[in-house]
Amino acid sequence: EDKVVQSPLSLVVHEGDTVTLNCSYEVTNFRSLLWYKQEKKAPTFLFMLTSSGIEKKSGRLSSILDKKELFSILNITATQTGDSAVYLCAVAKGDMRFGAGTRLTVKP
Amino acid sequence: GAGVSQTPSNKVTEKGKYVELRCDPISGHTALYWYRQSLGQGPEFLIYFQGTGAADDSGLPNDRFFAVRPEGSVSTLKIQRTERGDSAVYLCASGGGPRGEQFFGPGTRLTVL
């Protein structure tokens, strides 16, 4: 059975802290791994990873994939209150399987 | 359009009624996905269209759920004899690339009383 597991489920930090969010997966027919940020209704796309070891970076966010160990991490440096959201990891395999998400709260 | 749109944004219905939820994907996107999301959980896959045909409907929970995409663009998710457990946010996403990148609509919040 396909599984996408995110940890931690929730995290509370203060502005300026660095956080690492984890995503492990067991799926057949893996195509890519995606990270989304969900603040209200619609998840918004952050990164798509297809190759191991290549870091994707966008501002204070970065992500990397390890296809051998079947996991990905999402790093956020110098966190801001606007980073507060649920971060979703998903594996694309034709359809898409999502993890339950990590709820990040950044306090002033 | 510029993004994926969904209507209605909110739908309140009574148990046993029939509902239709509409999704307008990004123009030109061949792939269209339906998910539902309950509070505190990630989106749960329902069905995936490639063009007009359902490429994978393995996520539909039972035969009360049905979706169509007759012209390969707009899709409608249909739920018959709604139950209280159907209450959730129904998300639609469209994509066009081979690697699975998807763009989500704002969702329809369905409440079954």
Coordinates of N, CA and C in Angstrom, one line a residue:
Chain A
E1 N 0.8 -1.2 0.0 CA 0.0 0.0 0.0 C 0.9 1.2 0.0
D2 N 0.5 2.2 -0.9 CA 1.3 3.4 -0.9 C 1.2 4.3 0.4
K3 N 2.3 4.8 0.8 CA 2.3 5.6 2.0 C 3.2 6.9 1.8
V4 N 2.7 8.0 2.3 CA 3.5 9.2 2.4 C 3.3 9.7 3.9
V5 N 4.4 9.8 4.6 CA 4.4 10.1 6.0 C 5.2 11.3 6.3
Q6 N 4.6 12.3 6.9 CA 5.3 13.6 7.2 C 5.5 13.7 8.7
S7 N 6.6 14.3 9.1 CA 6.9 14.6 10.5 C 7.7 15.9 10.6
P8 N 7.5 16.6 11.7 CA 6.5 16.3 12.7 C 5.1 16.7 12.2
L9 N 4.1 16.3 13.0 CA 2.7 16.7 12.6 C 2.5 18.2 12.8
S10 N 3.1 18.7 13.9 CA 3.0 20.2 14.1 C 4.3 20.6 14.8
L11 N 4.5 21.9 14.6 CA 5.8 22.5 15.0 C 5.5 24.0 15.3
V12 N 6.0 24.4 16.5 CA 5.9 25.8 16.9 C 7.3 26.4 17.1
V13 N 7.6 27.5 16.4 CA 8.9 28.1 16.5 C 8.7 29.6 16.6
H14 N 9.8 30.3 16.8 CA 9.8 31.8 16.9 C 10.5 32.3 15.6
E15 N 10.1 33.5 15.3 CA 10.7 34.2 14.1 C 12.2 34.1 14.2
G16 N 12.8 33.8 13.0 CA 14.2 33.8 12.9 C 14.8 32.4 13.1
D17 N 14.0 31.4 13.6 CA 14.4 30.1 13.7 C 14.5 29.4 12.4
T18 N 15.3 28.3 12.3 CA 15.3 27.5 11.1 C 14.6 26.2 11.4
V19 N 13.8 25.7 10.4 CA 13.0 24.5 10.6 C 13.3 23.5 9.5
T20 N 13.2 22.2 9.8 CA 13.3 21.2 8.8 C 12.1 20.3 8.9
L21 N 11.4 20.1 7.8 CA 10.2 19.3 7.7 C 10.6 18.0 6.9
N22 N 10.0 16.9 7.4 CA 10.4 15.6 6.8 C 9.3 15.0 6.1
C23 N 9.6 14.2 5.0 CA 8.6 13.5 4.3 C 9.3 12.2 3.8
S24 N 8.7 11.0 4.3 CA 9.2 9.7 3.8 C 8.0 9.1 3.0
Y25 N 8.4 8.2 2.1 CA 7.4 7.6 1.2 C 7.7 6.2 0.8
E26 N 6.6 5.5 0.5 CA 6.7 4.2 -0.1 C 5.6 4.1 -1.1
V27 N 6.0 4.3 -2.4 CA 5.0 4.3 -3.4 C 5.5 3.5 -4.6
T28 N 4.6 3.0 -5.4 CA 5.0 2.3 -6.7 C 4.9 3.4 -7.8
N29 N 5.7 3.2 -8.8 CA 5.7 4.0 -10.0 C 6.0 5.5 -9.6
F30 N 6.9 5.7 -8.8 CA 7.3 7.1 -8.4 C 7.7 7.9 -9.6
R31 N 7.2 9.1 -9.7 CA 7.6 10.1 -10.8 C 8.3 11.3 -10.2
S32 N 7.7 11.9 -9.2 CA 8.3 13.1 -8.6 C 7.7 13.3 -7.2
L33 N 8.3 14.1 -6.4 CA 7.9 14.5 -5.1 C 7.6 16.0 -5.1
L34 N 6.5 16.4 -4.5 CA 6.2 17.8 -4.6 C 5.9 18.3 -3.1
W35 N 6.2 19.6 -2.9 CA 5.9 20.2 -1.7 C 4.9 21.4 -2.0
Y36 N 3.9 21.5 -1.1 CA 2.9 22.5 -1.2 C 2.8 23.2 0.2
K37 N 2.4 24.5 0.1 CA 2.1 25.3 1.3 C 0.6 25.5 1.3
Q38 N -0.1 25.2 2.4 CA -1.6 25.4 2.4 C -1.9 26.3 3.6
E39 N -2.4 27.5 3.2 CA -2.8 28.5 4.3 C -4.3 28.5 4.5
K40 N -5.0 28.5 3.4 CA -6.5 28.5 3.6 C -7.0 27.3 2.9
K41 N -7.6 27.4 1.7 CA -8.2 26.3 1.0 C -7.2 25.6 0.1
A42 N -6.6 26.4 -0.9 CA -5.9 25.7 -1.9 C -4.4 25.6 -1.6
P43 N -3.9 24.4 -1.7 CA -2.4 24.3 -1.6 C -1.7 25.0 -2.8
T44 N -0.6 25.7 -2.4 CA 0.1 26.4 -3.5 C 1.5 25.7 -3.6
F45 N 1.9 25.6 -4.9 CA 3.0 24.8 -5.2 C 4.3 25.5 -4.7
L46 N 5.2 24.7 -4.2 CA 6.6 25.2 -3.8 C 7.7 24.6 -4.6
F47 N 7.8 23.3 -4.6 CA 8.9 22.6 -5.3 C 8.4 21.3 -5.9
M48 N 9.1 20.9 -7.0 CA 8.9 19.6 -7.5 C 10.3 19.0 -7.6
L49 N 10.5 17.8 -7.1 CA 11.8 17.1 -7.1 C 11.7 15.8 -7.8
T50 N 12.6 15.6 -8.7 CA 12.6 14.3 -9.4 C 14.0 13.5 -9.3
S51 N 15.0 14.2 -9.0 CA 16.3 13.6 -8.9 C 16.9 13.7 -7.5
S52 N 17.6 12.7 -7.1 CA 18.3 12.7 -5.8 C 19.4 13.7 -5.8
G53 N 19.6 14.3 -4.6 CA 20.8 15.0 -4.3 C 20.8 16.4 -4.9
I54 N 19.8 16.8 -5.7 CA 19.8 18.1 -6.3 C 18.9 19.0 -5.4
E55 N 19.5 20.1 -4.8 CA 18.7 20.9 -4.0 C 18.0 22.0 -4.8
K56 N 16.7 22.1 -4.5 CA 15.9 23.2 -5.1 C 15.8 24.3 -4.1
K57 N 16.0 25.5 -4.5 CA 16.0 26.6 -3.6 C 15.1 27.8 -4.1
S58 N 14.4 28.4 -3.2 CA 13.6 29.5 -3.5 C 13.6 30.5 -2.3
G59 N 14.4 31.5 -2.3 CA 14.5 32.4 -1.2 C 14.9 31.7 0.0
R60 N 14.1 31.7 1.1 CA 14.5 31.1 2.4 C 14.2 29.6 2.4
L61 N 13.5 29.1 1.4 CA 13.1 27.7 1.4 C 14.0 26.9 0.5
S62 N 14.2 25.7 0.9 CA 15.0 24.8 0.0 C 14.5 23.3 0.3
S63 N 14.8 22.5 -0.6 CA 14.3 21.1 -0.5 C 15.2 20.2 -1.3
I64 N 15.3 18.9 -0.8 CA 16.2 17.9 -1.4 C 15.5 16.6 -1.3
L65 N 15.8 15.7 -2.2 CA 15.2 14.4 -2.3 C 16.3 13.3 -2.3
D66 N 16.0 12.3 -1.5 CA 16.9 11.1 -1.5 C 16.1 9.9 -2.0
K67 N 16.2 9.5 -3.2 CA 15.4 8.4 -3.8 C 15.9 7.0 -3.3
K68 N 17.1 7.0 -2.8 CA 17.6 5.7 -2.2 C 16.9 5.4 -0.9
E69 N 16.9 6.4 0.0 CA 16.3 6.3 1.3 C 14.9 6.7 1.3
L70 N 14.3 7.1 0.2 CA 12.9 7.4 0.1 C 12.4 8.5 1.0
F71 N 13.1 9.6 1.0 CA 12.6 10.7 1.8 C 13.0 12.1 1.2
S72 N 12.4 13.1 1.7 CA 12.7 14.5 1.3 C 12.6 15.4 2.5
I73 N 13.4 16.4 2.5 CA 13.2 17.4 3.5 C 13.0 18.8 2.9
L74 N 12.3 19.6 3.7 CA 12.0 21.0 3.3 C 12.6 21.9 4.4
N75 N 13.5 22.7 4.1 CA 14.1 23.6 5.1 C 13.6 25.0 4.9
I76 N 13.3 25.7 6.0 CA 12.9 27.1 6.0 C 13.9 27.8 6.9
T77 N 14.7 28.8 6.4 CA 15.6 29.5 7.3 C 15.0 30.9 7.6
A78 N 15.4 31.4 8.7 CA 15.0 32.8 9.2 C 13.5 32.9 9.1
T79 N 12.8 32.0 9.7 CA 11.3 31.9 9.6 C 10.6 33.3 10.0
Q80 N 9.5 33.5 9.3 CA 8.7 34.7 9.5 C 7.3 34.2 9.9
T81 N 6.5 35.1 10.5 CA 5.1 34.7 10.8 C 4.3 34.4 9.6
G82 N 4.6 34.9 8.5 CA 3.9 34.6 7.2 C 4.2 33.2 6.7
D83 N 5.2 32.5 7.3 CA 5.5 31.1 6.9 C 4.5 30.2 7.6
S84 N 3.7 30.7 8.6 CA 2.8 29.8 9.3 C 1.8 29.2 8.3
A85 N 1.7 27.9 8.3 CA 0.8 27.2 7.3 C 1.0 25.7 7.5
V86 N 0.2 25.0 6.8 CA 0.4 23.5 6.7 C 1.2 23.2 5.5
Y87 N 2.3 22.5 5.6 CA 3.2 22.1 4.5 C 2.9 20.7 4.2
L88 N 2.5 20.5 2.9 CA 2.1 19.2 2.4 C 3.2 18.6 1.5
C89 N 3.4 17.4 1.7 CA 4.3 16.6 0.8 C 3.4 15.7 0.0
A90 N 3.7 15.5 -1.3 CA 2.9 14.6 -2.2 C 3.9 13.9 -3.1
V91 N 3.5 12.7 -3.4 CA 4.2 11.9 -4.4 C 3.4 11.7 -5.6
A92 N 3.9 12.1 -6.8 CA 3.2 11.9 -8.1 C 3.5 10.6 -8.7
K93 N 2.5 9.8 -9.0 CA 2.6 8.5 -9.6 C 1.5 8.3 -10.6
G94 N 1.2 9.3 -11.4 CA 0.0 9.2 -12.2 C -1.0 10.0 -11.5
D95 N -1.5 9.4 -10.4 CA -2.3 10.3 -9.5 C -1.3 10.9 -8.5
M96 N -1.8 11.4 -7.4 CA -0.9 12.0 -6.4 C -1.4 11.6 -5.0
R97 N -0.4 11.2 -4.2 CA -0.7 10.7 -2.8 C 0.0 11.8 -1.9
F98 N -0.9 12.3 -1.0 CA -0.4 13.3 -0.1 C -0.2 12.7 1.3
G99 N 0.8 13.4 2.0 CA 0.9 13.1 3.4 C -0.1 14.0 4.2
A100 N -0.2 13.8 5.5 CA -1.1 14.5 6.3 C -0.8 15.9 6.6
G101 N 0.5 16.3 6.3 CA 1.0 17.6 6.4 C 1.6 17.9 7.8
T102 N 2.4 19.0 7.8 CA 3.0 19.5 9.0 C 2.5 20.9 9.2
R103 N 1.9 21.1 10.4 CA 1.4 22.4 10.7 C 2.5 23.2 11.4
L104 N 2.9 24.3 10.7 CA 4.0 25.1 11.2 C 3.4 26.4 11.7
T105 N 3.7 26.7 13.0 CA 3.3 28.0 13.6 C 4.6 28.8 13.9
V106 N 4.7 30.0 13.4 CA 5.8 30.9 13.7 C 5.3 32.0 14.5
K107 N 5.8 32.1 15.7 CA 5.4 33.1 16.7 C 6.3 34.3 16.6
P108 N 5.8 35.5 16.8 CA 6.6 36.8 16.7 C 7.7 36.8 17.8
Chain B
G1 N -8.5 30.6 -18.3 CA -8.3 31.6 -17.2 C -6.9 31.4 -16.6
A2 N -6.6 32.3 -15.7 CA -5.3 32.4 -15.1 C -5.0 31.2 -14.2
G3 N -6.1 30.7 -13.5 CA -5.9 29.6 -12.6 C -7.1 28.7 -12.6
V4 N -7.0 27.7 -11.7 CA -8.1 26.7 -11.6 C -9.3 27.4 -10.8
S5 N -10.5 27.3 -11.3 CA -11.6 27.8 -10.6 C -12.6 26.7 -10.2
Q6 N -13.3 26.9 -9.1 CA -14.2 25.9 -8.7 C -15.5 26.6 -8.2
T7 N -16.6 26.0 -8.5 CA -17.9 26.5 -8.1 C -18.8 25.4 -7.6
P8 N -19.7 25.7 -6.6 CA -19.7 26.9 -5.8 C -18.5 26.8 -4.8
S9 N -18.3 27.9 -4.1 CA -17.2 27.9 -3.1 C -17.7 27.2 -1.8
N10 N -19.0 27.3 -1.6 CA -19.6 26.7 -0.5 C -20.9 26.0 -0.9
K11 N -21.2 24.8 -0.4 CA -22.5 24.2 -0.7 C -23.0 23.5 0.6
V12 N -24.2 23.9 1.0 CA -24.8 23.2 2.1 C -26.0 22.5 1.6
T13 N -26.1 21.2 2.0 CA -27.2 20.4 1.5 C -27.7 19.5 2.6
E14 N -28.8 18.9 2.3 CA -29.4 18.0 3.3 C -29.0 16.5 3.0
K15 N -28.9 15.7 4.0 CA -28.7 14.3 3.7 C -29.6 13.7 2.7
G16 N -29.1 12.9 1.8 CA -29.9 12.3 0.8 C -30.1 13.1 -0.5
K17 N -29.6 14.3 -0.5 CA -29.7 15.1 -1.7 C -28.6 14.8 -2.7
Y18 N -28.8 15.3 -3.9 CA -27.8 15.2 -5.0 C -27.0 16.5 -5.1
V19 N -25.7 16.5 -5.3 CA -24.9 17.7 -5.5 C -24.0 17.6 -6.7
E20 N -23.7 18.7 -7.3 CA -22.7 18.7 -8.4 C -21.7 19.8 -8.1
L21 N -20.4 19.5 -8.2 CA -19.4 20.4 -8.0 C -18.6 20.6 -9.3
R22 N -18.3 21.8 -9.6 CA -17.7 22.1 -10.9 C -16.2 22.6 -10.8
C23 N -15.4 22.2 -11.8 CA -14.1 22.6 -11.8 C -13.7 23.1 -13.2
D24 N -13.1 24.3 -13.3 CA -12.6 24.8 -14.6 C -11.1 24.8 -14.5
P25 N -10.4 23.9 -15.2 CA -9.0 23.8 -15.1 C -8.3 25.0 -15.8
I26 N -7.0 25.0 -15.7 CA -6.2 26.0 -16.4 C -6.2 25.6 -17.9
S27 N -6.4 26.6 -18.7 CA -6.6 26.3 -20.2 C -5.4 25.6 -20.7
G28 N -5.7 24.5 -21.4 CA -4.7 23.7 -22.1 C -4.2 22.6 -21.2
H29 N -4.5 22.5 -19.9 CA -4.1 21.4 -19.1 C -4.9 20.2 -19.4
T30 N -4.2 19.1 -19.7 CA -4.8 17.9 -20.1 C -5.2 17.0 -18.9
A31 N -4.5 17.2 -17.8 CA -4.8 16.4 -16.6 C -5.6 17.1 -15.6
L32 N -6.6 16.4 -15.0 CA -7.5 17.0 -14.0 C -7.7 16.0 -12.9
Y33 N -7.6 16.5 -11.7 CA -7.6 15.7 -10.5 C -8.7 16.2 -9.5
W34 N -9.4 15.3 -8.9 CA -10.3 15.6 -7.8 C -9.8 15.0 -6.5
Y35 N -9.8 15.8 -5.5 CA -9.4 15.3 -4.1 C -10.5 15.8 -3.1
R36 N -10.5 15.2 -2.0 CA -11.3 15.7 -0.9 C -10.4 15.8 0.3
Q37 N -10.6 16.8 1.1 CA -9.8 17.1 2.3 C -10.6 17.3 3.5
S38 N -10.4 16.5 4.5 CA -11.1 16.6 5.8 C -10.2 17.4 6.7
L39 N -10.7 18.0 7.7 CA -10.0 18.8 8.7 C -8.8 18.1 9.2
G40 N -7.6 18.7 9.2 CA -6.4 18.1 9.8 C -5.8 17.0 9.0
Q41 N -6.3 16.8 7.8 CA -5.7 15.7 6.9 C -5.2 16.3 5.6
G42 N -4.3 15.5 4.9 CA -3.9 15.9 3.6 C -5.0 15.6 2.6
P43 N -4.9 16.2 1.4 CA -5.9 15.8 0.3 C -5.9 14.3 0.0
E44 N -7.1 13.8 -0.2 CA -7.3 12.4 -0.5 C -7.7 12.2 -1.9
F45 N -6.9 11.5 -2.7 CA -7.2 11.4 -4.1 C -8.5 10.7 -4.4
L46 N -9.3 11.2 -5.3 CA -10.6 10.6 -5.7 C -10.5 10.1 -7.2
I47 N -10.2 10.9 -8.1 CA -10.2 10.5 -9.5 C -9.3 11.4 -10.3
Y48 N -8.8 10.9 -11.4 CA -7.8 11.6 -12.3 C -8.2 11.4 -13.7
F49 N -8.4 12.5 -14.4 CA -8.7 12.5 -15.9 C -7.5 12.9 -16.7
Q50 N -7.3 12.1 -17.8 CA -6.3 12.5 -18.8 C -7.2 12.8 -20.0
G51 N -7.4 14.0 -20.4 CA -8.3 14.3 -21.5 C -9.7 14.1 -21.0
T52 N -10.5 13.4 -21.8 CA -11.9 13.2 -21.5 C -12.1 11.9 -20.6
G53 N -11.1 11.0 -20.6 CA -11.3 9.8 -19.9 C -10.8 9.7 -18.5
A54 N -11.4 9.0 -17.7 CA -10.9 8.8 -16.3 C -9.8 7.8 -16.3
A55 N -8.6 8.3 -16.1 CA -7.4 7.4 -16.1 C -7.3 6.6 -14.9
D56 N -7.8 7.1 -13.8 CA -7.7 6.3 -12.5 C -8.8 6.8 -11.6
D57 N -9.8 6.0 -11.4 CA -10.9 6.4 -10.5 C -10.9 5.6 -9.2
S58 N -9.7 5.0 -8.9 CA -9.6 4.1 -7.7 C -9.9 4.8 -6.4
G59 N -9.9 6.1 -6.3 CA -10.1 6.8 -5.1 C -11.5 7.1 -4.8
L60 N -12.4 6.9 -5.7 CA -13.8 7.2 -5.4 C -14.3 6.2 -4.4
P61 N -14.9 6.7 -3.3 CA -15.2 5.9 -2.1 C -16.3 4.8 -2.4
N62 N -17.2 5.2 -3.2 CA -18.3 4.2 -3.5 C -19.1 4.7 -4.7
D63 N -20.1 4.0 -5.1 CA -20.8 4.3 -6.4 C -21.7 5.5 -6.3
R64 N -21.8 6.2 -5.1 CA -22.5 7.4 -5.1 C -21.7 8.6 -5.7
F65 N -20.4 8.3 -5.9 CA -19.6 9.4 -6.4 C -19.3 9.1 -7.9
F66 N -19.4 10.1 -8.7 CA -19.1 10.0 -10.1 C -18.6 11.3 -10.7
A67 N -17.7 11.3 -11.6 CA -17.2 12.5 -12.2 C -17.1 12.4 -13.7
V68 N -17.3 13.5 -14.4 CA -17.3 13.5 -15.9 C -16.4 14.7 -16.3
R69 N -15.9 14.5 -17.5 CA -15.2 15.6 -18.2 C -15.4 15.5 -19.7
P70 N -16.6 15.7 -20.1 CA -17.0 15.3 -21.5 C -16.2 15.9 -22.6
E71 N -15.7 17.2 -22.4 CA -15.0 17.8 -23.5 C -13.5 18.0 -23.2
G72 N -13.1 17.4 -22.2 CA -11.6 17.4 -21.9 C -11.2 18.7 -21.2
S73 N -12.2 19.5 -20.7 CA -11.8 20.7 -20.1 C -12.5 20.8 -18.7
V74 N -13.7 21.4 -18.6 CA -14.5 21.4 -17.4 C -14.8 20.0 -16.9
S75 N -14.8 19.9 -15.6 CA -15.2 18.6 -15.0 C -16.3 18.9 -13.9
T76 N -17.1 17.9 -13.7 CA -18.1 17.9 -12.7 C -18.0 16.7 -11.8
L77 N -18.0 16.9 -10.6 CA -18.0 15.8 -9.6 C -19.4 15.7 -9.1
K78 N -20.0 14.5 -9.2 CA -21.4 14.4 -8.8 C -21.5 13.4 -7.6
I79 N -22.3 13.8 -6.6 CA -22.5 13.0 -5.4 C -24.0 12.7 -5.2
Q80 N -24.4 11.5 -5.3 CA -25.8 11.1 -5.1 C -26.0 10.7 -3.6
R81 N -27.3 10.9 -3.2 CA -27.7 10.5 -1.9 C -26.6 10.9 -0.8
T82 N -26.3 12.2 -0.7 CA -25.3 12.6 0.2 C -25.5 12.1 1.6
E83 N -24.3 11.9 2.2 CA -24.3 11.5 3.6 C -23.5 12.5 4.4
R84 N -23.7 12.6 5.7 CA -23.0 13.5 6.6 C -21.5 13.4 6.4
G85 N -21.1 12.1 6.3 CA -19.6 11.8 6.1 C -19.0 12.4 4.8
D86 N -19.8 12.8 3.9 CA -19.3 13.4 2.7 C -18.8 14.8 2.9
S87 N -19.2 15.4 4.0 CA -18.8 16.8 4.3 C -17.3 16.9 4.3
A88 N -16.7 17.8 3.5 CA -15.3 18.0 3.4 C -15.1 19.2 2.4
V89 N -13.8 19.5 2.2 CA -13.5 20.5 1.1 C -13.1 19.6 -0.1
Y90 N -13.7 19.9 -1.2 CA -13.4 19.1 -2.4 C -12.5 20.0 -3.3
L91 N -11.3 19.5 -3.5 CA -10.3 20.3 -4.3 C -10.1 19.7 -5.7
C92 N -10.0 20.6 -6.6 CA -9.7 20.2 -8.0 C -8.3 20.7 -8.3
A93 N -7.6 20.0 -9.1 CA -6.2 20.5 -9.6 C -6.1 20.1 -11.0
S94 N -5.3 20.9 -11.8 CA -5.0 20.6 -13.1 C -3.5 20.6 -13.4
G95 N -3.1 19.8 -14.4 CA -1.7 19.8 -14.7 C -1.5 19.4 -16.1
G96 N -0.3 19.7 -16.6 CA -0.1 19.4 -18.0 C 1.2 18.7 -18.3
G97 N 2.1 18.7 -17.3 CA 3.4 18.1 -17.5 C 3.5 16.6 -17.1
P98 N 4.5 16.0 -17.6 CA 4.6 14.5 -17.4 C 5.1 14.2 -16.0
R99 N 5.6 15.1 -15.3 CA 6.1 14.8 -14.0 C 5.2 15.0 -12.8
G100 N 4.0 15.5 -13.1 CA 3.0 15.6 -12.1 C 2.7 16.9 -11.4
E101 N 3.4 17.9 -11.8 CA 3.1 19.2 -11.1 C 1.6 19.6 -11.3
Q102 N 1.0 20.0 -10.2 CA -0.4 20.3 -10.2 C -0.7 21.7 -9.6
F103 N -1.7 22.3 -10.1 CA -2.1 23.6 -9.6 C -3.6 23.5 -9.1
F104 N -3.8 23.9 -7.9 CA -5.1 23.7 -7.2 C -6.0 24.8 -7.4
G105 N -7.3 24.5 -7.4 CA -8.3 25.5 -7.3 C -8.6 25.8 -5.8
P106 N -9.5 26.8 -5.5 CA -9.7 27.2 -4.1 C -10.6 26.2 -3.4
G107 N -11.2 25.2 -4.1 CA -12.0 24.2 -3.4 C -13.4 24.6 -3.2
T108 N -14.3 23.6 -3.0 CA -15.7 23.7 -2.6 C -15.8 23.1 -1.3
R109 N -16.4 23.9 -0.3 CA -16.6 23.3 1.0 C -18.0 22.8 1.0
L110 N -18.2 21.5 1.1 CA -19.5 20.8 1.1 C -19.9 20.4 2.5
T111 N -21.0 20.9 2.9 CA -21.6 20.5 4.3 C -22.9 19.8 4.1
V112 N -23.0 18.6 4.6 CA -24.2 17.8 4.5 C -24.8 17.8 5.9
L113 N -26.0 18.3 6.0 CA -26.7 18.4 7.3 C -27.5 17.2 7.6

